[in-house]
Short mmCIF file of C-alpha atoms and ligand atoms in Angstrom, two decimals:
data_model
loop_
_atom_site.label_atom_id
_atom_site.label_comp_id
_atom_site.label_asym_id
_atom_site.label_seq_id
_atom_site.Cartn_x
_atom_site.Cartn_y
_atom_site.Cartn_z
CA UNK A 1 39.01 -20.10 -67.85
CA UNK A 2 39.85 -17.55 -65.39
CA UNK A 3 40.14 -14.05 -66.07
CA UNK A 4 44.08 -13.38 -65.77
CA UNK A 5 44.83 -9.74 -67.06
CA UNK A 6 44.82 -8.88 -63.18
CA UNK A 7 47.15 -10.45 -60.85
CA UNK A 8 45.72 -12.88 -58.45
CA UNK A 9 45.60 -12.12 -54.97
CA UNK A 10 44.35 -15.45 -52.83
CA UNK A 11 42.99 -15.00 -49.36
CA UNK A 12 41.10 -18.16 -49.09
CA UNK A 13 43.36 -20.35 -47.80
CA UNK A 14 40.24 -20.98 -44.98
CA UNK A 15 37.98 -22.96 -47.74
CA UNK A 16 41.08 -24.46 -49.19
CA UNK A 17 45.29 -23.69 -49.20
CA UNK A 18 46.53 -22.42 -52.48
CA UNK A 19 49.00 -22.91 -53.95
CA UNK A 20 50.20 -25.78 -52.22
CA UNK A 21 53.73 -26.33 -51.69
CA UNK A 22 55.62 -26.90 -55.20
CA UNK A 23 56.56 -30.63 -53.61
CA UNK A 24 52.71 -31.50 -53.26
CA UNK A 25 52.72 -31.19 -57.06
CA UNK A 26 55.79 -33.06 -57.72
CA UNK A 27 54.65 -36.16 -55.51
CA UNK A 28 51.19 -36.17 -56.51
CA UNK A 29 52.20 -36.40 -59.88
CA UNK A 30 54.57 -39.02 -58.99
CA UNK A 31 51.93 -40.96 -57.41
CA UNK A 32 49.95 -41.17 -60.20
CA UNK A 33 52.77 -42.41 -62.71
CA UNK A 34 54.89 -44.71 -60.50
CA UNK A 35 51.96 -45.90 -57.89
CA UNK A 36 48.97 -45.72 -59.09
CA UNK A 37 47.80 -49.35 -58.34
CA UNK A 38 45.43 -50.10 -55.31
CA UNK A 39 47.01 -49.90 -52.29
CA UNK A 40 45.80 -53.12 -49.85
CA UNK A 41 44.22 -54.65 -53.15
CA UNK A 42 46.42 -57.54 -54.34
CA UNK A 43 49.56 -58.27 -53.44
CA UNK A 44 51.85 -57.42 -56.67
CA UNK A 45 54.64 -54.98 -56.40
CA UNK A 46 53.08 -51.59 -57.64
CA UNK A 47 49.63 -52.80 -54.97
CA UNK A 48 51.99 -52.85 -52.29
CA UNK A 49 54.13 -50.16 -53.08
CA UNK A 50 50.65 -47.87 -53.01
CA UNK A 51 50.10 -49.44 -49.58
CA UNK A 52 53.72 -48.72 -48.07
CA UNK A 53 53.63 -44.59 -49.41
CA UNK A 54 49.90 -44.51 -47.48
CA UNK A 55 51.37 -46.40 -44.40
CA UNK A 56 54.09 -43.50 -44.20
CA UNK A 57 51.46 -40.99 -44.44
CA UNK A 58 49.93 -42.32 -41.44
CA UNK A 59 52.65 -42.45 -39.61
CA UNK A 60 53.78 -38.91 -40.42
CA UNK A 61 50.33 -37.77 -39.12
CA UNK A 62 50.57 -39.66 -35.81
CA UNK A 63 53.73 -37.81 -35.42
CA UNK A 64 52.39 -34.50 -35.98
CA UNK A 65 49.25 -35.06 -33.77
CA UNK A 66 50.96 -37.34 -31.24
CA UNK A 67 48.91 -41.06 -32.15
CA UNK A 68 51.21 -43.49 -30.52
CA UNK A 69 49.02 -46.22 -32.63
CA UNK A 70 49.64 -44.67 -36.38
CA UNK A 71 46.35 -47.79 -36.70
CA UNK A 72 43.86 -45.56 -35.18
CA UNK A 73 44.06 -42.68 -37.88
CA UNK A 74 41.44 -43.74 -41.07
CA UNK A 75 41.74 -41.37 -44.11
CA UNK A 76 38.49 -39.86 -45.53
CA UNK A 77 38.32 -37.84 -48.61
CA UNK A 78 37.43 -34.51 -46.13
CA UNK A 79 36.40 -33.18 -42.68
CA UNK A 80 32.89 -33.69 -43.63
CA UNK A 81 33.55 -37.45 -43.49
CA UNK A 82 35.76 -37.75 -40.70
CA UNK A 83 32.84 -35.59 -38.90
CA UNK A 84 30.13 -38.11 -39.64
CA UNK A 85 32.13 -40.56 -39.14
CA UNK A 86 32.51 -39.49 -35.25
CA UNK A 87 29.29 -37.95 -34.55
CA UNK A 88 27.32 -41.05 -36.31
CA UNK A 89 29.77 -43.69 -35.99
CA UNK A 90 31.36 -42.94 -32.36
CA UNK A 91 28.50 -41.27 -30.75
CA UNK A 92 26.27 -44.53 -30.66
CA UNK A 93 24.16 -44.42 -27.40
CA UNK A 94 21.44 -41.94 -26.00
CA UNK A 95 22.63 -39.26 -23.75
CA UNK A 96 23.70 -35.46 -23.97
CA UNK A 97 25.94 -33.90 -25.98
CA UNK A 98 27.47 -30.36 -25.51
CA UNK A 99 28.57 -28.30 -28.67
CA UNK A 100 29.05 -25.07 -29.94
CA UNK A 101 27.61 -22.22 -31.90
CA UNK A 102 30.99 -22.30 -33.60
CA UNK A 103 30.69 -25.34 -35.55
CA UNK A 104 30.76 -25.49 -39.20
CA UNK A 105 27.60 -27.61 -40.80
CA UNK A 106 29.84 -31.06 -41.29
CA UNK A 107 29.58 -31.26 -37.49
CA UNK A 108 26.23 -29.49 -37.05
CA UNK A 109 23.84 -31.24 -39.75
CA UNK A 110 24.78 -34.46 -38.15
CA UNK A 111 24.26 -33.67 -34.54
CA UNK A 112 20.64 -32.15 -35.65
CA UNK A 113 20.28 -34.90 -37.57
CA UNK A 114 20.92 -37.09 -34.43
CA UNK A 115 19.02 -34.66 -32.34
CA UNK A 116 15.93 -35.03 -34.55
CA UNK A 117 15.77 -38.60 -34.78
CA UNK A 118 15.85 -38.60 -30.70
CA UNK A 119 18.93 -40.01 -30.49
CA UNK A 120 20.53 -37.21 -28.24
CA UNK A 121 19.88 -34.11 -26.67
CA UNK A 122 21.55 -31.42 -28.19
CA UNK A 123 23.05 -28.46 -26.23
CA UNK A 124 24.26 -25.86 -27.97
CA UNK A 125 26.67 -23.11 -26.36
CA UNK A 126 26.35 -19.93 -27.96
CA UNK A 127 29.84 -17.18 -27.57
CA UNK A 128 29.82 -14.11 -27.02
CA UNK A 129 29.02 -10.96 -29.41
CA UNK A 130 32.99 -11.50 -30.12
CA UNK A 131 33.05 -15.29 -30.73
CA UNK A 132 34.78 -16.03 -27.80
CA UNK A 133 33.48 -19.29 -26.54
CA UNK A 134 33.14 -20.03 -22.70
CA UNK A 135 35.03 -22.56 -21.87
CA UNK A 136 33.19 -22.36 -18.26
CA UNK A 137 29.96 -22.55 -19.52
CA UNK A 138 31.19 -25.51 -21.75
CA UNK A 139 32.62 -27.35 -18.45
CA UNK A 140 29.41 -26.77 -15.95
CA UNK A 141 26.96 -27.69 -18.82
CA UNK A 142 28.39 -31.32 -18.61
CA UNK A 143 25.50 -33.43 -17.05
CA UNK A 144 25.51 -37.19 -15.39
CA UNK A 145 24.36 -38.19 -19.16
CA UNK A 146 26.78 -36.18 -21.04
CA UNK A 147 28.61 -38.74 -23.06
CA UNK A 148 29.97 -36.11 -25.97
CA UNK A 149 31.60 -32.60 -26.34
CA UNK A 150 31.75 -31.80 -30.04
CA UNK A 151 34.17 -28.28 -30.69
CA UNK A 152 35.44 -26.59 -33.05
CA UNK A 153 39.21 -25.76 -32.27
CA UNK A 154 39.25 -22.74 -34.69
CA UNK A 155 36.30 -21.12 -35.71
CA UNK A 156 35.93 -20.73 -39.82
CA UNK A 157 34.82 -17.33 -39.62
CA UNK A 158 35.67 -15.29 -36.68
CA UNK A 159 38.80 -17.43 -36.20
CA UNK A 160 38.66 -17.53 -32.40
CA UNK A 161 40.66 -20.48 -31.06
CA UNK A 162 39.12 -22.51 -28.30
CA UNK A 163 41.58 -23.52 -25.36
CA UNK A 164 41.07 -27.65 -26.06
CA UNK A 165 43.26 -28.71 -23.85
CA UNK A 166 41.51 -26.95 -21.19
CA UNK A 167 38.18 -28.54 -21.82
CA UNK A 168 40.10 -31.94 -22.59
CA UNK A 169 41.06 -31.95 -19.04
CA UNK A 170 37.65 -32.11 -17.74
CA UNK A 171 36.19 -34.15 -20.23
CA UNK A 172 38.42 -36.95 -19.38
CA UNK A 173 38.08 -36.40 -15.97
CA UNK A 174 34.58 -37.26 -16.44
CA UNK A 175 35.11 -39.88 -18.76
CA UNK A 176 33.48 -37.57 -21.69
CA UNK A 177 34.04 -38.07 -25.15
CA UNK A 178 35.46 -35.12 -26.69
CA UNK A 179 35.55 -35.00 -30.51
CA UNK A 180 37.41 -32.32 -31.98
CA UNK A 181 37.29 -30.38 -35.52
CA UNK A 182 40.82 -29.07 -36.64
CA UNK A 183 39.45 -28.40 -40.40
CA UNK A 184 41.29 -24.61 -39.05
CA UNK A 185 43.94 -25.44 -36.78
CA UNK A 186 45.81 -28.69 -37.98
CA UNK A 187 49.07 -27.31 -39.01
CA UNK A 188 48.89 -23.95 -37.67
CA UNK A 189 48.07 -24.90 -34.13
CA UNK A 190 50.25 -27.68 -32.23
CA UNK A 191 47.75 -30.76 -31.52
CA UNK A 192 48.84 -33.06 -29.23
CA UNK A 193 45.95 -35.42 -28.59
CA UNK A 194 47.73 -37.05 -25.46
CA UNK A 195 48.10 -33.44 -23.71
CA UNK A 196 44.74 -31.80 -25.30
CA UNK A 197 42.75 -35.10 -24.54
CA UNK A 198 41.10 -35.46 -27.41
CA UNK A 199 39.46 -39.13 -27.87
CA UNK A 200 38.51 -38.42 -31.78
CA UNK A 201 40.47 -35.81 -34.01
CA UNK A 202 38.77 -34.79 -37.32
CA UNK A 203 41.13 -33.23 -39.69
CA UNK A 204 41.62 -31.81 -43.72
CA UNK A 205 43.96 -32.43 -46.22
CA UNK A 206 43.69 -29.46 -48.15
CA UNK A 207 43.53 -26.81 -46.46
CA UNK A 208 46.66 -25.68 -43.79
CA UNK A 209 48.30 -29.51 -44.64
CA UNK A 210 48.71 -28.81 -47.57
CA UNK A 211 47.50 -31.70 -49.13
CA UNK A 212 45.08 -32.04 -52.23
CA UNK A 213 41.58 -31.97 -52.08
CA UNK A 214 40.05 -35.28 -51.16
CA UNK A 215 42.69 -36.10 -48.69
CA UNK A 216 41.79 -35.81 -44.63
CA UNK A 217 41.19 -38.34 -41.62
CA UNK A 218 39.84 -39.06 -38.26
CA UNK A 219 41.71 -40.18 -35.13
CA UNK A 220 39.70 -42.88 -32.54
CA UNK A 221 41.20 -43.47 -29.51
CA UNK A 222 41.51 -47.03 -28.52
CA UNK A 223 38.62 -47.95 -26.83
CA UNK A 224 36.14 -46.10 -28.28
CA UNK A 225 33.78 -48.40 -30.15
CA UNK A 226 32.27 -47.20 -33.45
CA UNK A 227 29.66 -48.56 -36.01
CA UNK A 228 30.28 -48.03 -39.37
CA UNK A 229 28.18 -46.13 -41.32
CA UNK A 230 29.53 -47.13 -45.38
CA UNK A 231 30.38 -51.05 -45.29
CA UNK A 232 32.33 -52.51 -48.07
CA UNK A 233 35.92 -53.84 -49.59
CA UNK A 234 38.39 -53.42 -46.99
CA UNK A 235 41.19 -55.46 -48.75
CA UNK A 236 41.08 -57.90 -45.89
CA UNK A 237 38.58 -59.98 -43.95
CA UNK A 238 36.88 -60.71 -47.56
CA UNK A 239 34.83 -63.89 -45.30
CA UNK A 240 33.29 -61.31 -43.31
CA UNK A 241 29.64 -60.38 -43.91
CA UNK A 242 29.84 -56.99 -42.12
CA UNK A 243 32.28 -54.38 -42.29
CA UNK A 244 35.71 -55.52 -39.90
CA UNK A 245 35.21 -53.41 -36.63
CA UNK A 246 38.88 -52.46 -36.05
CA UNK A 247 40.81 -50.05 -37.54
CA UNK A 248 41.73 -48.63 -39.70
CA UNK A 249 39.84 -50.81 -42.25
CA UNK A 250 36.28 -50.07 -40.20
CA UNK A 251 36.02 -46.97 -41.38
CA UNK A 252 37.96 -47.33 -44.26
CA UNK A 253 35.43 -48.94 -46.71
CA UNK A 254 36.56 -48.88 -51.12
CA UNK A 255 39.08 -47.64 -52.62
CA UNK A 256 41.44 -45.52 -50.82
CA UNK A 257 42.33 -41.78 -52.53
CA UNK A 258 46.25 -42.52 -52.78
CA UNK A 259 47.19 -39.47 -54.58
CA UNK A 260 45.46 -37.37 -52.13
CA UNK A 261 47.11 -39.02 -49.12
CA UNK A 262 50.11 -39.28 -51.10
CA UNK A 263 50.03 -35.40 -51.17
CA UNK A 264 48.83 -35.31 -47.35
CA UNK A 265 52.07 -36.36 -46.26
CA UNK A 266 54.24 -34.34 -48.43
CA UNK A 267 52.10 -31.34 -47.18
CA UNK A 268 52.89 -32.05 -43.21
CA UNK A 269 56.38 -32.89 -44.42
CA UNK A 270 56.37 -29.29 -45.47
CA UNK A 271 55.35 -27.92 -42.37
CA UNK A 272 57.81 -29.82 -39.97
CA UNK A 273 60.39 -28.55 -42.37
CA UNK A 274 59.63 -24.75 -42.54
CA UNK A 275 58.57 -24.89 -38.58
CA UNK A 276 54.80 -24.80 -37.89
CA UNK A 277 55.96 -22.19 -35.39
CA UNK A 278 56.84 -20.18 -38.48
CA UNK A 279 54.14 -20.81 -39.93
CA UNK A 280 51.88 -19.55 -37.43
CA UNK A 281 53.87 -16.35 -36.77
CA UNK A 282 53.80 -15.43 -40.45
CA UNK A 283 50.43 -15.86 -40.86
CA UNK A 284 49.84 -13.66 -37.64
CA UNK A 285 51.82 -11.54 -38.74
CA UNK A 286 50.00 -10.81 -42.28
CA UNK A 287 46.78 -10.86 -40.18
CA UNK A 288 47.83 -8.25 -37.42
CA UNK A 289 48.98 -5.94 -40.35
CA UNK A 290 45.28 -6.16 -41.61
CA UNK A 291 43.39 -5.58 -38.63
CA UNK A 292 45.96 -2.63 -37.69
CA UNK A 293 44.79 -1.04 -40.93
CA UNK A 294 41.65 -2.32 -40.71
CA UNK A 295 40.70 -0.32 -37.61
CA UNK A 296 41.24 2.86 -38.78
CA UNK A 297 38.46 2.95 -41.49
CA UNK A 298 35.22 3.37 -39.80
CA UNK A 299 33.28 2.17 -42.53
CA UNK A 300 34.37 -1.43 -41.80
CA UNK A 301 33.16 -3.99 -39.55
CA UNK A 302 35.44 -6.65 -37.94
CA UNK A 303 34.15 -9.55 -35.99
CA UNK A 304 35.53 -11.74 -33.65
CA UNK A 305 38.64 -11.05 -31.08
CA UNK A 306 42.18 -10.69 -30.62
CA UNK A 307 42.27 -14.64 -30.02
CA UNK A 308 41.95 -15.91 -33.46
CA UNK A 309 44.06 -17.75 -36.31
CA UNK A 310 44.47 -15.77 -39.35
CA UNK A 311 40.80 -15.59 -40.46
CA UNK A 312 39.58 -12.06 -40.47
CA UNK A 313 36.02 -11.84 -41.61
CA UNK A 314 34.46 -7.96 -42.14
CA UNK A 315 31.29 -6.45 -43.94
CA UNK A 316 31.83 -2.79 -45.31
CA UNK A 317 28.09 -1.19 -44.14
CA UNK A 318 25.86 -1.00 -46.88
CA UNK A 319 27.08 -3.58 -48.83
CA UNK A 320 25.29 -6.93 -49.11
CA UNK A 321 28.94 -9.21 -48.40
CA UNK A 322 28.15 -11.30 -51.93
CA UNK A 323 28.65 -8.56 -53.74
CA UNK A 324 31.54 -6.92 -51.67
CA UNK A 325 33.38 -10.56 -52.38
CA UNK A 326 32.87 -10.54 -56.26
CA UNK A 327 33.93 -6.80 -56.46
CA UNK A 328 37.21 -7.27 -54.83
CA UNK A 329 37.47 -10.15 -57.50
CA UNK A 330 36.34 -9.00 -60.55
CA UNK A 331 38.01 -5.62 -60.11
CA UNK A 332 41.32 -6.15 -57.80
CA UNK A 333 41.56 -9.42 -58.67
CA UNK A 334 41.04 -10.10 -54.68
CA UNK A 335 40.01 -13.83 -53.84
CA UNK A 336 37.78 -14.30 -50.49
CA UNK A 337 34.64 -15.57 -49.61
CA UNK A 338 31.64 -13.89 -48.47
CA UNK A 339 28.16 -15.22 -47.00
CA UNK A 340 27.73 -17.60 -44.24
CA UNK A 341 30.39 -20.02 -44.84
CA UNK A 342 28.14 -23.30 -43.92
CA UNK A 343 28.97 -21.88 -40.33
CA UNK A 344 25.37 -20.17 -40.34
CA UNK A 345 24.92 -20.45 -36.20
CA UNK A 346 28.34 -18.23 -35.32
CA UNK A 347 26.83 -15.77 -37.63
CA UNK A 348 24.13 -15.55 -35.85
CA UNK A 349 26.04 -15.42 -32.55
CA UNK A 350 28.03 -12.28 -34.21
CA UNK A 351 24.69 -10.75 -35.64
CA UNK A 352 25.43 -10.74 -39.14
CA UNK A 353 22.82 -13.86 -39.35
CA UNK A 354 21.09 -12.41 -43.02
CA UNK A 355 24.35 -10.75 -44.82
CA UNK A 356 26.83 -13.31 -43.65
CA UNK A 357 30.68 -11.49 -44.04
CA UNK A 358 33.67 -11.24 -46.29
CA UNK A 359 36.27 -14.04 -45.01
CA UNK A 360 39.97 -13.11 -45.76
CA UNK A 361 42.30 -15.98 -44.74
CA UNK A 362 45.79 -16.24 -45.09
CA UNK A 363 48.33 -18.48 -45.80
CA UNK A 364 52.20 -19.47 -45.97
CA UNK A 365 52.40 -18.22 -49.36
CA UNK A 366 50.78 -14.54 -48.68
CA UNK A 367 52.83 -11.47 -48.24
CA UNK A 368 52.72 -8.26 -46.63
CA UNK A 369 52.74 -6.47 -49.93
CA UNK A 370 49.25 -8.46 -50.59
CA UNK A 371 47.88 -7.14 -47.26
CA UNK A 372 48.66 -3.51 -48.14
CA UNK A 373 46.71 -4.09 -51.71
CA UNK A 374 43.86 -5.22 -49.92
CA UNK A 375 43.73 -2.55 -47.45
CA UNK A 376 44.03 0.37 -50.40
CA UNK A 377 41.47 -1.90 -52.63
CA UNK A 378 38.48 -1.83 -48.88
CA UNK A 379 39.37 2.01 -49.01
CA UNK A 380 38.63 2.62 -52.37
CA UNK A 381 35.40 0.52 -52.21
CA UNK A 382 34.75 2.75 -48.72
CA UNK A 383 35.11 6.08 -50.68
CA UNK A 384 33.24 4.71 -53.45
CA UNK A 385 30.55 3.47 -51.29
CA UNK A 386 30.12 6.97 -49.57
CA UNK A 387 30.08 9.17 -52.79
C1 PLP B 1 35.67 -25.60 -39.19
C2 PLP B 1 35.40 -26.46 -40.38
N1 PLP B 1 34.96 -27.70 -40.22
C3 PLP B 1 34.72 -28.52 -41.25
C4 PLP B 1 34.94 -28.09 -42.54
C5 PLP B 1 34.67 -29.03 -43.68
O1 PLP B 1 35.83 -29.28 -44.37
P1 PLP B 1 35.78 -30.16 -45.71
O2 PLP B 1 35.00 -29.35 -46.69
O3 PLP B 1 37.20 -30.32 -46.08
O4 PLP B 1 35.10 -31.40 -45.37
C6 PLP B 1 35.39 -26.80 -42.78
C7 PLP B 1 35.58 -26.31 -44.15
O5 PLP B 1 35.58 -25.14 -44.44
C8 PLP B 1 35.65 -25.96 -41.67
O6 PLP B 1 36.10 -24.73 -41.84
#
């Protein structure tokens, strides 16, 4: 049970959104009572009423990403999955692949994995002291055997957004597959996978959607062949001895979480409602107010640049960022993250490789009132600290 004398102050909407909007609850709950038979399983009323509410889900997040083909979006239970999905599904002959220091581990474990097992060459482009990512150096590094670009569109822990559509041009251009991560950006950034040229999209449920944990999906574009990596049930093609190659069934294997996708779509119904442009610009707002303040105390560290989402991540000097993290909980009743956040290779890139940093991120529901608490609870712990 959590402690709840002190009010709760949570800025770590980048590991997962909370609290999500007060229709996610209603409709999951719905799900479960009115719905909750499997969807594509059998063909009796509540079966194909489970199948109709996911259908809609897909459709409402081929609108928000652009996916004329609603088809070629499969729902995983994360990022993680999606990621796997197109790094050992989609990326299925030898060549080189380009990616980032700014990947999280759900895109980096596999591509090492891949690496090690000589399946690719690995290139890895490291930013700048400020996370800012060459987009140059991303561009000229593409050889005659490149066949993948893997990125991150915003980075977990410096936040620094990565101009996509800018390598997207190229990368089609050269007929490059470029496989984008928008665990940060779907539903604070616009993604338009027709103008950005992205060929696979992995996405979350559950963090700026909105959604519930265990909701989230990848985007092929048609064309692109894949090999499944988890065969089984589909619902259809039973005869079949190997998992159906088409989507969205391919990669689609078992039971399908219908409460989480259920909530998926409520969540980007949410967004298109309040604006995602509104989104955006209140969450930039809360995070401009913090680095304002944040600049004036000496004490503190801030990495990354002014092109970020609303990620800030800090260490005060002399504190180990573990134990910065469960002050500001235990006595401000302050919710963030410290250590690496399974991003350990941008730490590196920043140089706080050992420590790792404190990670406030912030969400729809934050308010400027919340930003000014945290900013008087880091001085306190500064003065403390220097006593
Ligand atoms: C950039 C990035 N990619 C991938 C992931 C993995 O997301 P999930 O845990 O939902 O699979 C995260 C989660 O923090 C992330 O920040």
């Amino acid at each position: 049970m959590i402690k709840i004398e002190k009010k709760i102050i949570y800025f770590d909407n980048s590991a997962t959104s909370f609290p999500k909007p007060e229709e996610v609850y209603k409709a999951s709950e719905k799900a479960m009572r009115i719905y909750g038979a499997n969807p594509g399983r059998g063909g009796h009323r509540m079966a194909v009423e489970a199948s109709k509410e996911i259908f809609k889900v897909r459709e409402k997040v081929a609108n928000l990403f652009n996916i004329k083909d609603p088809l070629r979006i499969a729902f995983t239970q994360n990022s993680t999955y999606a990621l796997n999905f197109a790094i050992k599904s989609c990326i299925n002959k030898k060549g080189h692949v380009i990616t980032t220091a700014l990947e999280h581990n759900s895109s980096l474990r596999p591509l090492f994995s891949k690496r090690d097992s000589g399946e690719i060459e690995l290139e890895l482009i490291y930013p700048e002291k400020n996370g800012e990512i060459s987009i140059e150096k991303i561009i000229e590094s593409i050889k005659e055997d490149t066949i993948a670009v893997v990125v991150n569109h915003i980075s977990n822990v410096t936040g620094t957004i990565v101009d996509i559509e800018k390598i997207g041009k190229v990368t089609r251009e050269k007929g490059v597959m470029l496989i984008v991560d928008a665990s940060q950006s779907a539903g604070y950034l616009d993604i338009d996978v027709e103008r950005d040229g992205i060929d696979i999209l992995c996405f979350t449920g559950h963090k700026s959607l909105y959604g519930l944990q265990g909701s989230g999906g990848i985007y092929i574009r048609e064309g692109i062949d894949f090999i499944p990596i988890i065969e089984g049930g589909t619902g259809s093609f039973s005869k079949l001895e190997r998992q159906p190659l088409v989507m969205p069934e391919g990669l689609e294997a078992g039971t399908l979480n219908t409460l989480a996708i259920v909530s998926l779509g409520v969540g980007i119904e949410f967004i298109q409602k309040v604006g995602i442009e509104n989104i955006r610009e209140h969450e930039d707002r809360l995070k401009q107010r913090f680095l304002i303040e944040l600049k004036k105390i000496p004490e503190i560290e801030v990495y990354g640049s002014d092109n970020r989402g609303p990620v800030v991540t800090l260490n005060i000097k002399g504190i180990d960022s573990g134990d910065l993290a469960a002050y500001l909980d235990e006595e401000y009743g302050i919710l963030v993250r410290g250590g690496l956040h399974c991003a350990p290779k941008i730490h590196e890139a920043i140089g706080n490789g050992e420590n790792g940093g404190v990670r406030f991120s912030f969400g729809f529901f934050n308010t400027d009132e919340e930003v000014d608490y945290a900013i008087k609870a880091l001085k306190e712990i500064v003065t403390e600290n220097s006593n």
